[in-house]
Short mmCIF file of C-alpha atoms in Angstrom, two decimals:
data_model
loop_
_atom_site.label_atom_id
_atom_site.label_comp_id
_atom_site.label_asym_id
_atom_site.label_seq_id
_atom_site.Cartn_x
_atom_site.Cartn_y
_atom_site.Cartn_z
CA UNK A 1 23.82 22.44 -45.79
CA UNK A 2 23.28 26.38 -46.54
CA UNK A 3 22.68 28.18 -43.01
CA UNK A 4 18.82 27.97 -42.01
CA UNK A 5 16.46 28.28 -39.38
CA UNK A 6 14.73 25.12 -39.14
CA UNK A 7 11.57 24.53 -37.70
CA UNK A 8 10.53 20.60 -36.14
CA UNK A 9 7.25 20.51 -35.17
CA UNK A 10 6.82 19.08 -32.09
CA UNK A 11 4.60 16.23 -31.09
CA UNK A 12 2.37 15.03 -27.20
CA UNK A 13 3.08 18.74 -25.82
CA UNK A 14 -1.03 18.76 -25.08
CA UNK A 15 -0.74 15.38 -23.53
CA UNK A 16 -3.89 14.43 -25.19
CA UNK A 17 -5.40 10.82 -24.07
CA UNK A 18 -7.05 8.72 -26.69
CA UNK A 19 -10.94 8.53 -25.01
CA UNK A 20 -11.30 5.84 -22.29
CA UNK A 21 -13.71 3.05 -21.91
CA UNK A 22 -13.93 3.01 -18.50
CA UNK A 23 -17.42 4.25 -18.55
CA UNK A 24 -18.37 1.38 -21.31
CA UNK A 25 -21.57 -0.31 -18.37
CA UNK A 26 -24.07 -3.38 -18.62
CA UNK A 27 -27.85 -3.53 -17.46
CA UNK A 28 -29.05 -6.74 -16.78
CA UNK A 29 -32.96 -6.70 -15.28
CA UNK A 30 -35.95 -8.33 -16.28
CA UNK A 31 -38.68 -7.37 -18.69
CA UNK A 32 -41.15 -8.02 -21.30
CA UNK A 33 -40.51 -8.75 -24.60
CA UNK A 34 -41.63 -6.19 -27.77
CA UNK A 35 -43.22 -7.43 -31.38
CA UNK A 36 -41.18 -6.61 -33.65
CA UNK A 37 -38.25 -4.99 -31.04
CA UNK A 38 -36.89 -5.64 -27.86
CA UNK A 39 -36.73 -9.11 -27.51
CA UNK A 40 -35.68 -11.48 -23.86
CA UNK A 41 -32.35 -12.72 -24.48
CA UNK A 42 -30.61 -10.67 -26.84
CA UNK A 43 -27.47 -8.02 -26.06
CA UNK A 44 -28.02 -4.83 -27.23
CA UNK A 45 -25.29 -2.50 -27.20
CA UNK A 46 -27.28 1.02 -26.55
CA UNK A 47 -25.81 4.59 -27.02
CA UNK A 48 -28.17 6.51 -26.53
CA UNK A 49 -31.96 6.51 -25.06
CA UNK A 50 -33.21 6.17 -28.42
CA UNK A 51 -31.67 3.62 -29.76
CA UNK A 52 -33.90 1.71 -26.93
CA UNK A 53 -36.99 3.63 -27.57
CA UNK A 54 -36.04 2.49 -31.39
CA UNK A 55 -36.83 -1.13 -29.76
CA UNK A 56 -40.17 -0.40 -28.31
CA UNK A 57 -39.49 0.57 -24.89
CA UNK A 58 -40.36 3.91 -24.17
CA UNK A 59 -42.31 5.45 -21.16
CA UNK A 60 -45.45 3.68 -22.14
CA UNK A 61 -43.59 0.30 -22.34
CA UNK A 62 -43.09 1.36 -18.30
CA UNK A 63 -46.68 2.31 -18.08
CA UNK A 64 -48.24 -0.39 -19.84
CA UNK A 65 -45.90 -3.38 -18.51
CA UNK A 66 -45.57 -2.01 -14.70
CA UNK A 67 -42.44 -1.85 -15.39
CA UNK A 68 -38.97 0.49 -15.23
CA UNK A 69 -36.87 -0.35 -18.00
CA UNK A 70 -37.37 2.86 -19.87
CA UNK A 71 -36.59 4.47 -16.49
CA UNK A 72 -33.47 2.96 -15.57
CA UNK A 73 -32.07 3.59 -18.81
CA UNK A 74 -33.07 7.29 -19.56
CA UNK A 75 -31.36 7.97 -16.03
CA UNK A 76 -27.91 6.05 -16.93
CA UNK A 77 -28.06 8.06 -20.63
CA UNK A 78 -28.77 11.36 -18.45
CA UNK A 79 -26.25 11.26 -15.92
CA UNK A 80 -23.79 9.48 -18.30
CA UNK A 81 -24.07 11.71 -22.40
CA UNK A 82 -21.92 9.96 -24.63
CA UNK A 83 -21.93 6.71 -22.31
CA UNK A 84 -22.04 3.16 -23.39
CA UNK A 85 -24.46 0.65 -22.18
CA UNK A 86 -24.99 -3.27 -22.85
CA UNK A 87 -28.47 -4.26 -22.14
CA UNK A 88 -29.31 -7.94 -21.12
CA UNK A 89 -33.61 -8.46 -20.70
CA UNK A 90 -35.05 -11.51 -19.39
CA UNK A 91 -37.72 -13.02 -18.36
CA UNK A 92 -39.62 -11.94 -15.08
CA UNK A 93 -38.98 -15.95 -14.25
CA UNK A 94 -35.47 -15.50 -13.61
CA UNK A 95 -34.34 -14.43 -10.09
CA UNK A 96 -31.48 -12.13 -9.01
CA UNK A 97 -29.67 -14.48 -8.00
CA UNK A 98 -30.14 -16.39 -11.34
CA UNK A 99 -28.72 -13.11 -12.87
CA UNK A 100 -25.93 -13.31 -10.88
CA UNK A 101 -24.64 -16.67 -10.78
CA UNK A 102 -21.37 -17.28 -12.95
CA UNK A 103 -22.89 -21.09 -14.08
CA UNK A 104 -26.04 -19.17 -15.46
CA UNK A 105 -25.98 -17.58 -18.64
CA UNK A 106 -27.18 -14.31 -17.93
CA UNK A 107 -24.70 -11.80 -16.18
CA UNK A 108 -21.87 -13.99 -17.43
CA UNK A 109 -23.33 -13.97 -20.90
CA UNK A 110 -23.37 -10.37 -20.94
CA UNK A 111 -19.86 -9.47 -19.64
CA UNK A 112 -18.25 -12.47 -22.08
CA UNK A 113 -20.60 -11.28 -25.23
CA UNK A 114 -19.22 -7.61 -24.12
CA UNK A 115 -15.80 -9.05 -24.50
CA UNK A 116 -14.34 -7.69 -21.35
CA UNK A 117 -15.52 -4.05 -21.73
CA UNK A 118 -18.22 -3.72 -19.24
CA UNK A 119 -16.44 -2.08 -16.07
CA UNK A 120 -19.60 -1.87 -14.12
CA UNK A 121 -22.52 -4.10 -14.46
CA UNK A 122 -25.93 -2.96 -12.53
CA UNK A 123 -28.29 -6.19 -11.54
CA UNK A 124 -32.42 -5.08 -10.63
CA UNK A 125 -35.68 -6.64 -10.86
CA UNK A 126 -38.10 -5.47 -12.90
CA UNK A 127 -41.14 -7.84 -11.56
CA UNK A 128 -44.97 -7.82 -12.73
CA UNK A 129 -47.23 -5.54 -9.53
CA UNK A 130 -48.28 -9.02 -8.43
CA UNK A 131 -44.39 -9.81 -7.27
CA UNK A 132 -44.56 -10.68 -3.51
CA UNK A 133 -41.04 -10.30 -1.79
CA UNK A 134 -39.58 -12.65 0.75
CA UNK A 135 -38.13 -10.49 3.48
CA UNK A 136 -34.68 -11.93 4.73
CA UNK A 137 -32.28 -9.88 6.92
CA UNK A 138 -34.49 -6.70 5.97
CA UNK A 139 -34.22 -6.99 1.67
CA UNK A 140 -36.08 -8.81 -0.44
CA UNK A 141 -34.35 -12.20 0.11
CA UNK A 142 -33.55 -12.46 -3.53
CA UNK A 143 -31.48 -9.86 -3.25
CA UNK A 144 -29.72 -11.01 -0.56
CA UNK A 145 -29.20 -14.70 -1.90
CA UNK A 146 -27.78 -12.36 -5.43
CA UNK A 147 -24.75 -10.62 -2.87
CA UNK A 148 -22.48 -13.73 -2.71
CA UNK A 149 -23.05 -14.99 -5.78
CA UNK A 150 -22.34 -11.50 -7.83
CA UNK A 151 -19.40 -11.34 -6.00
CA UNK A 152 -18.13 -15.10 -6.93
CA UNK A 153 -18.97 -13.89 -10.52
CA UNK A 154 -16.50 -10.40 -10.34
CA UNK A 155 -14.01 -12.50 -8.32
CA UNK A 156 -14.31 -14.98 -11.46
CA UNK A 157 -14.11 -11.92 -14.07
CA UNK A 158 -11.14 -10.38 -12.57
CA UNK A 159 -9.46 -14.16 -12.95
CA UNK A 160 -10.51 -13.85 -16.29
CA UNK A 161 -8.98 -10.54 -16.94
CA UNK A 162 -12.66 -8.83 -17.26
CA UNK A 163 -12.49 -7.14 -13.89
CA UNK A 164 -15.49 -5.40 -13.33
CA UNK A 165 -17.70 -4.14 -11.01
CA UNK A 166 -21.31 -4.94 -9.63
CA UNK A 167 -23.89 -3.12 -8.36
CA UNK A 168 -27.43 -4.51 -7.25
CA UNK A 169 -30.10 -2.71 -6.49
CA UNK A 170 -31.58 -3.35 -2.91
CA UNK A 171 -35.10 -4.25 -3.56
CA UNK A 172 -37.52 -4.81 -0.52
CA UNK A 173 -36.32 -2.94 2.15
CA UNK A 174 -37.91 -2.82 5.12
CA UNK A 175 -40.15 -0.51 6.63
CA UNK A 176 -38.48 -1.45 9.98
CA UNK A 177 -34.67 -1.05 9.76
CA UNK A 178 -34.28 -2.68 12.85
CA UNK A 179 -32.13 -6.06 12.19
CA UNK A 180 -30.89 -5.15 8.17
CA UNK A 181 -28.40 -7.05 6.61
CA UNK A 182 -24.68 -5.51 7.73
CA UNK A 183 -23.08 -5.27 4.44
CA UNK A 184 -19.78 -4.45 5.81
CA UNK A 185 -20.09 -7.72 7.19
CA UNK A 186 -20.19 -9.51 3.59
CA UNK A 187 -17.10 -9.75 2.38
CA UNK A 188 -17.77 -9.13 -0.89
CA UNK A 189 -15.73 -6.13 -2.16
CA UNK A 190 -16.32 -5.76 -5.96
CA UNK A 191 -20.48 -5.36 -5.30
CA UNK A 192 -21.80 -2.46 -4.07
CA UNK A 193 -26.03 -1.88 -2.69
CA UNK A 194 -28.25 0.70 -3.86
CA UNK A 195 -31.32 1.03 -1.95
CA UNK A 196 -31.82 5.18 -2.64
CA UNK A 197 -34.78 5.99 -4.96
CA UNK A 198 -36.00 9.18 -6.74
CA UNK A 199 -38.87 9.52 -4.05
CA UNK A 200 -41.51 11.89 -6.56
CA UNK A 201 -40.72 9.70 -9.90
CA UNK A 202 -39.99 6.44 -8.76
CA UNK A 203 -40.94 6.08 -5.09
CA UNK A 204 -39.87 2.28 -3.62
CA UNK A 205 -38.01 1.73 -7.29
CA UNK A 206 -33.91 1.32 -6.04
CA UNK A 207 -32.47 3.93 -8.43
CA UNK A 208 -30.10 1.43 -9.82
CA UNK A 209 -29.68 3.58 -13.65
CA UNK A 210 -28.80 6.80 -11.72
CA UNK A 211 -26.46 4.60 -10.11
CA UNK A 212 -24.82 3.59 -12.81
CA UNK A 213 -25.09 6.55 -14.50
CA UNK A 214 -22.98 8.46 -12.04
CA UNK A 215 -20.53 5.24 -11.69
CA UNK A 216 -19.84 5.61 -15.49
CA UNK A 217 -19.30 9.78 -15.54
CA UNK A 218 -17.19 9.29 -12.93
CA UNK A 219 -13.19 8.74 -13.06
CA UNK A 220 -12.35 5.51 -11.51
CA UNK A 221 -10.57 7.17 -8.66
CA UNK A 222 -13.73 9.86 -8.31
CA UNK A 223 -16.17 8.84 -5.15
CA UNK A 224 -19.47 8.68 -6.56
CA UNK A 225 -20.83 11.19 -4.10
CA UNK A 226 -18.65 14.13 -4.56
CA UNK A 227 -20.69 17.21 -4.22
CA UNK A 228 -18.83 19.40 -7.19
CA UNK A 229 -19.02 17.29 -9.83
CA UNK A 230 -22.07 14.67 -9.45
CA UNK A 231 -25.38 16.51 -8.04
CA UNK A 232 -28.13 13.68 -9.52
CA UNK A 233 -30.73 16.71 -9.64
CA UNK A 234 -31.42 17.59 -13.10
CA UNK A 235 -34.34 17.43 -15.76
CA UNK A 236 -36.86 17.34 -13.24
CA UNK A 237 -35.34 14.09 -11.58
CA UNK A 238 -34.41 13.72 -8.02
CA UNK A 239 -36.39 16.99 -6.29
CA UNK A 240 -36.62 14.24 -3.70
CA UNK A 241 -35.21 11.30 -2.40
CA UNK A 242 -36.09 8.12 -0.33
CA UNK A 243 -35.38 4.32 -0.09
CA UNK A 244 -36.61 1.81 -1.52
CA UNK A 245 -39.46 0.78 1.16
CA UNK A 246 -41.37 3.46 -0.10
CA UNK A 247 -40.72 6.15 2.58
CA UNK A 248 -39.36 9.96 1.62
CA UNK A 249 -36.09 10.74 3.49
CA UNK A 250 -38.25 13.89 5.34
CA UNK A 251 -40.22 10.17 6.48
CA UNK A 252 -37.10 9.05 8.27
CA UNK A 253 -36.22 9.04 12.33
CA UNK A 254 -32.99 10.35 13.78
CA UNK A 255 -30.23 8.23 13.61
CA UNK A 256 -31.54 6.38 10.44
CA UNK A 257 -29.46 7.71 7.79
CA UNK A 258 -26.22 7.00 9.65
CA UNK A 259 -26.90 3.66 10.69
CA UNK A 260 -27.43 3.13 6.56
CA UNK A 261 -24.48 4.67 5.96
CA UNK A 262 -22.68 2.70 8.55
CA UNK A 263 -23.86 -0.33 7.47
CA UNK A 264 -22.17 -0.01 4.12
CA UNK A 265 -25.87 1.14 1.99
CA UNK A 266 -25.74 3.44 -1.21
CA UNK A 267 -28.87 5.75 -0.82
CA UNK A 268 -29.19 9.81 -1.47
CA UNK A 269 -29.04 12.82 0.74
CA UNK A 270 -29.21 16.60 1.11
CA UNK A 271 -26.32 19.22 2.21
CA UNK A 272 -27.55 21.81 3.97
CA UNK A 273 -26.53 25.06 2.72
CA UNK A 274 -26.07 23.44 -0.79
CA UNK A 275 -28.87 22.46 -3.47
CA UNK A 276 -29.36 19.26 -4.75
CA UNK A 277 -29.37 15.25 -3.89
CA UNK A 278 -25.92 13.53 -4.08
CA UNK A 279 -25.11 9.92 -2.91
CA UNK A 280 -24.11 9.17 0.25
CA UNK A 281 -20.97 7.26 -0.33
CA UNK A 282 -19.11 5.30 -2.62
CA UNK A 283 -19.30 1.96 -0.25
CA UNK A 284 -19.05 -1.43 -1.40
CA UNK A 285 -20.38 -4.80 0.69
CA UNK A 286 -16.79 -5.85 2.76
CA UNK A 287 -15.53 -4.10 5.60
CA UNK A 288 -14.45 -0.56 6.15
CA UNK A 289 -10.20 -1.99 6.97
CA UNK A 290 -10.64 -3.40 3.43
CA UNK A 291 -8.22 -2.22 0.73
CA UNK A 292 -11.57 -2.15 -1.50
CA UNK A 293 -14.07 -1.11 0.83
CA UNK A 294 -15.34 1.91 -1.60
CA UNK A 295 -15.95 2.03 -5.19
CA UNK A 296 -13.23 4.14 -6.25
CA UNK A 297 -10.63 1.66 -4.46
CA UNK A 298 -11.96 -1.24 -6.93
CA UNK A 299 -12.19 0.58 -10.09
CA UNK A 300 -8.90 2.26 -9.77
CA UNK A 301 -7.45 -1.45 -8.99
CA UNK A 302 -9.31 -2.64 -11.62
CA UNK A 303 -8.17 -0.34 -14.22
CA UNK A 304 -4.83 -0.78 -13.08
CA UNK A 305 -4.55 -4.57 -13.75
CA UNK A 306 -5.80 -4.10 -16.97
CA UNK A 307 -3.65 -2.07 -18.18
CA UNK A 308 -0.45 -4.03 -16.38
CA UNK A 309 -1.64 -6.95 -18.20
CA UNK A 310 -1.44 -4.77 -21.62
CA UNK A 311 1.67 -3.81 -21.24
CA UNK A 312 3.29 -6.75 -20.59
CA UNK A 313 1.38 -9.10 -22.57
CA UNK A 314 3.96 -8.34 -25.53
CA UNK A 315 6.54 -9.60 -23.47
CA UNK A 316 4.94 -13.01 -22.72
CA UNK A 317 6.84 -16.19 -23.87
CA UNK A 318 9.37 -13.88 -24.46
CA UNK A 319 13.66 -14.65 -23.91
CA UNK A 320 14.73 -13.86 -20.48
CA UNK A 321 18.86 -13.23 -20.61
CA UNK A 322 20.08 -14.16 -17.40
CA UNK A 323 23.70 -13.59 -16.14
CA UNK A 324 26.07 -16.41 -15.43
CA UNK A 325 24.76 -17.19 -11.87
CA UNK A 326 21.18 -17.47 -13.79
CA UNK A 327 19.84 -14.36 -12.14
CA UNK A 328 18.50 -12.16 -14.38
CA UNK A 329 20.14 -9.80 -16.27
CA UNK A 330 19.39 -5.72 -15.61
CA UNK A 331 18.53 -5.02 -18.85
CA UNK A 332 16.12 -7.55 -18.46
CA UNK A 333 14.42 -6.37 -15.10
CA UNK A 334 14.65 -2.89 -15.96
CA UNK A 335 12.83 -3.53 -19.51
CA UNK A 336 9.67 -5.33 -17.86
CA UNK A 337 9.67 -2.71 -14.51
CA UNK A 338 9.50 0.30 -17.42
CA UNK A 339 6.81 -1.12 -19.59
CA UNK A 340 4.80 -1.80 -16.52
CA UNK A 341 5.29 1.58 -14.40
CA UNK A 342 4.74 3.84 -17.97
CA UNK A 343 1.88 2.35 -18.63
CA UNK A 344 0.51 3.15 -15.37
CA UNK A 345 2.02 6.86 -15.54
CA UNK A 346 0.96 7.18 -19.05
CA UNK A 347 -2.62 5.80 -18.81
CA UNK A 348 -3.48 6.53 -14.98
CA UNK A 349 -0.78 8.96 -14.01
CA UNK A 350 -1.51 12.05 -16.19
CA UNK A 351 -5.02 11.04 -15.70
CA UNK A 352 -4.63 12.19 -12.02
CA UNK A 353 -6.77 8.95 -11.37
CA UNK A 354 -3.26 7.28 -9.33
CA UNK A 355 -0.62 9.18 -7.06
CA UNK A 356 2.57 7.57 -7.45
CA UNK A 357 3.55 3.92 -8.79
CA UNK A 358 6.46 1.54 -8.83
CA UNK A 359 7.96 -1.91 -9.93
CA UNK A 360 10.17 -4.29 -8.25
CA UNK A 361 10.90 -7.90 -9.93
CA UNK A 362 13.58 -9.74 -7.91
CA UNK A 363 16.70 -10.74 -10.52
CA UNK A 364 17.25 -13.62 -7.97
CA UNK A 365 14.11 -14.83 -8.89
CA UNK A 366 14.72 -18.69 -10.38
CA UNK A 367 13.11 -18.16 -13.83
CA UNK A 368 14.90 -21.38 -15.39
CA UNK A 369 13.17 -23.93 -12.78
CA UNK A 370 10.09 -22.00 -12.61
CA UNK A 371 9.05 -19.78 -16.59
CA UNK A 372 7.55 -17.30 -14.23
CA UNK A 373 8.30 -13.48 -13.82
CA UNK A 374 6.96 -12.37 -10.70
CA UNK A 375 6.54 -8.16 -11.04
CA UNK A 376 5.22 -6.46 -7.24
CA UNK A 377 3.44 -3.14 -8.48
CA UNK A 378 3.00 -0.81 -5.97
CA UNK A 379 0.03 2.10 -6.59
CA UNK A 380 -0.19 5.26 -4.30
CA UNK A 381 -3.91 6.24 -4.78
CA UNK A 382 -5.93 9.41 -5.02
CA UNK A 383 -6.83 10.25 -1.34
CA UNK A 384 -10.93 11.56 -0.92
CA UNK A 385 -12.15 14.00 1.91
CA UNK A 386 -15.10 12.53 3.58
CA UNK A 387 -14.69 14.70 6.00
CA UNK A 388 -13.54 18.27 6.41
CA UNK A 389 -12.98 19.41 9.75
CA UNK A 390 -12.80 23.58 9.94
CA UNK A 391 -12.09 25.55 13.08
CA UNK A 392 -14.04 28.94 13.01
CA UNK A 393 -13.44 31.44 16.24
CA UNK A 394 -12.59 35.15 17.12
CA UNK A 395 -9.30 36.58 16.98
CA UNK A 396 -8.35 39.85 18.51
CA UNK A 397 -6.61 40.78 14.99
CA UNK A 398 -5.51 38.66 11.52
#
């Protein structure tokens, strides 16, 4: 070859990331059916607010119906642009916990239609103005019945390889708050309550689309309620906030607010010395000792089985050399640990969304009694600072 200077162009230097779907959320309330649109019983997979308004339901559909469809959705599309949601509308018949039982075919229709891309699925009522809660444990008991049985359904889902999320919106809460339902008592990590409401647009109405909304901007390993990045002000929404009993947060006693938070409740509040509403916390219904006990915890797990499975899914029913005591051989351990842990790195790694992983699969594992590869994957996750603790005093010189 003639002497040259040759020139290779090189390739993944910008570490670019094909777009991810963990944003991709489902809406499942009740409603009223359009002429000639929206219609009870059918998935629609929106993209935008007007693809819905397309169907019929626009602010007078709200107006004319008593209803907040048009509302919860135009807050999802506004916190989350470019967002996917599947919509689910039924009846004003069919409960919560209806909705959220995996032998009914409403939430479970919606996540299997979806295929397994919903990551977060938001349950509300939308009921007719004559709707007459039954208060149990402080929430309309409705809701309450929902809690065990949305979490049977994500327990389900995640068996199913469809882990996903839930979030319900906490309907009928008390004026009292005396004697409310404990939710870190409830074992039921993959739900999560929202009883904060947009007090001047939607007072009493759990904000259940800005919920969701913020849930799908976020990165799985983001806490919902981080002040720099998700202020729910914005288009003339949220210049105040309450709960969903109807009273304004300026409405509330001392000592309210914290025994809320404590008790595991998604509602939002005011910084002083910085603008703006932001949820409280990311919590979900189990207790606080929980591996899961906050949002970010089960969407960065979830996200992480999913894409374990992927990577090893090639592999399945796959040879296994072993070595002549029948342990397996290196080459074979170290194959399935290195699809596993670059997935992770690759996908969640450079995302920043995980801290550290790693692999181990015992070779002394007894494959030839058994066909099963048992792989322990260890994730290091991204910390969050609910607290900061800063020490300000005089100093005779710095």
């Amino acid at each position: 070859m003639l002497p040259d200077v040759s020139i290779i162009k090189g390739r993944g230097g910008l570490g670019r990331q094909r777009p991810t779907e963990d944003g991709i959320s489902g809406l499942l309330t009740q409603g009223v059916a359009v002429v000639g649109g929206l219609q009870l019983g059918t998935v629609y997979e929106l993209r935008s607010l007007r693809q819905l308004e397309a169907l019929g339901v626009d602010a007078d559909y709200d107006t004319a119906n008593s209803a907040d469809l048009h509302y919860h959705v135009s807050e999802f599309f506004r916190l989350s642009q470019g967002g996917v949601l599947y919509l689910l509308v039924v009846a004003r018949t069919v409960t919560m916990a209806q909705m959220a039982d995996k032998a009914e075919p409403y939430a479970k229709r919606l996540l299997t239609e979806a295929n397994g891309k919903i990551k977060q699925l938001a349950l509300c009522l939308d009921s007719a103005a004559s709707y007459a809660a039954t208060v149990v444990d402080g929430l309309d008991g409705d809701v309450v019945a929902a809690l065990p049985k949305a979490q049977a359904l994500a327990a389900e889902e995640f068996a199913q390889h469809r882990p996903v999320l839930v979030l319900l919106a906490g309907h009928g809460l008390s004026v009292s708050l005396a004697g409310l339902l404990d939710l870190r008592e409830q074992n039921a990590e993959y739900v999560a309550l929202v009883i904060g409401t947009d007090h001047l647009s939607r007072p009493g109405v759990p904000a259940i689309g800005t919920a969701l909304g913020t849930v799908s901007l976020a990165q799985v390993h983001e806490n919902i309620g981080w002040l720099d990045k998700f202020t729910l002000a914005g288009n003339g929404r949220f210049l105040s906030a309450g709960l969903s009993n109807g009273k304004s947060l300026g409405e509330l006693v001392a000592g309210d607010l914290e025994g809320l938070h404590a008790k595991g409740y998604l509602f939002a509040m005011q910084h002083v010395g910085f603008d703006g509403f932001f949820w409280n916390d990311s919590h979900t219904c189990t207790d606080l000792a929980s591996d899961y006990a906050y949002i970010e915890n089960v969407r960065t797990s979830n996200k992480a089985a999913r894409v374990v499975r992927q990577a090893l899914l090639p592999s399945l029913k796959g040879p296994l050399p072993l070595n002549a005591d029948g342990t397996l051989r290196a080459s074979a351990v170290g194959e399935l640990e290195a699809k596993g842990k670059s997935a992770l790195d690759n996908s969640m790694g450079r995302a920043g969304e995980i801290s550290a992983s790693d692999v181990y699969i015992d070779p002394a594992q007894d494959v030839l009694a058994t066909s099963i590869v048992t792989a322990d994957f260890s994730i290091v996750p991204i910390g969050t600072a609910r607290e900061i603790r800063a020490t300000v005093g005089f100093a005779k010189s710095v």
